[in-house]
């Protein structure tokens, strides 16, 4: 799958800037370097040199860094030109390089793809670089750095080793049964499988949390009309995101705002008030609310402290399809009308927070609750990693085959059945780190990266 083409792209963002970087990689890079610089710079040293066009006229002056293979990012000969960041001068330089050399513009993510294909990084690390570039919070950035350092890859490779060791012993029993080789008893195999499954569960649990951090934790605000949903999103975001009015049904659509708390991105969602209505537009808004609930990580259910109807009745009246695993916090608003004191209590396994959004009495209780319960302490991320939906799905499939393997122990010829399921489990883990360089997976992942990466 190695590509013989030499590629070029601008590595810095398009637009004006103090510096513009051009990256070149491939078989003809050395020849191109000599034609642009009239020399080959000292490897991995920054050299201040003129950049020549195909008529030997100086186009620009800047820093040139030469990375001979295999000690480069892509594993190929690489040249980086750090010139002035005007779009015209960068385009002029690229056009001149394209004219007189066998070279083409790089595809999105092609430099990273070559690094992966040349075994400079694994697939998890390649994805981590993309996550690092696109991170939306300090915490998601740190998670991407841990993955780039190989934290996630080490965990996956350790499980692969455990599975392979078990497979080797089982296949020895299968292939040399005439010699009465009986390396592993069923109880021993079951014990090893339980260890592997526990490791998978630990990684899955962390991966789910890390995926939410990287994507942004989705917090949805719901309740009857006029309970303070719009006021709450405005207070949490510090902006007038949503219209606040005494008229019922002011919010007819989903409103979203991204905020940062404890270095974590929260996607706060304001919704249409839940009620029975004949208004067709409002009905659409309520339907959108119910669909949005299913995609959320945490639900803030606002109730009016003056109303007698309690939260549990409201829950079953309006959102009977609410996921059982969705975390719910009940907020009892308008305690300024009932003269209650702010506080946090338990209501049949739900957290209940009493406050007033009008005079902000108790709002700090809610903010602290979000910081300490919904968000995570920064110490949590030490030694963990960034995760993608792809990783979660493959880990679930791996777990499925391992559990299936345990069930095969009750059969007479369990070694053959077990070995086959272990092989399938291994295949799923190999897809995570990219041991099997499947073309479809490579195209799907690297095509989402920027052109200069």
Tab-separated table of C-alpha atoms in Angstrom, residues 49 74 83 107 131 133 148 161 171 201 219 248 251 320 324 329 348 359 405 414 428 440:
chain	number	residue	atom	x	y	z
A	49	UNK	CA	18.182	30.067	2.955
A	74	UNK	CA	6.377	10.056	7.330
A	83	UNK	CA	8.527	31.199	4.660
A	107	UNK	CA	-4.687	14.332	-0.310
A	131	UNK	CA	-8.013	14.850	17.931
A	133	UNK	CA	-5.734	19.523	16.325
A	148	UNK	CA	-0.302	10.183	21.059
A	161	UNK	CA	-0.782	-10.458	23.981
A	171	UNK	CA	-3.747	-24.576	19.328
A	201	UNK	CA	-14.570	-3.586	30.628
A	219	UNK	CA	-26.586	18.402	29.118
A	248	UNK	CA	-46.055	30.181	27.407
A	251	UNK	CA	-39.004	28.426	22.934
A	320	UNK	CA	-41.941	7.638	28.995
A	324	UNK	CA	-32.992	4.176	31.916
A	329	UNK	CA	-30.868	15.980	38.189
A	348	UNK	CA	-35.998	8.684	45.269
A	359	UNK	CA	-32.320	36.203	42.344
A	405	UNK	CA	-15.605	-18.019	24.078
A	414	UNK	CA	-14.054	-26.551	23.134
A	428	UNK	CA	-11.359	-6.543	16.297
A	440	UNK	CA	-11.411	0.964	3.484
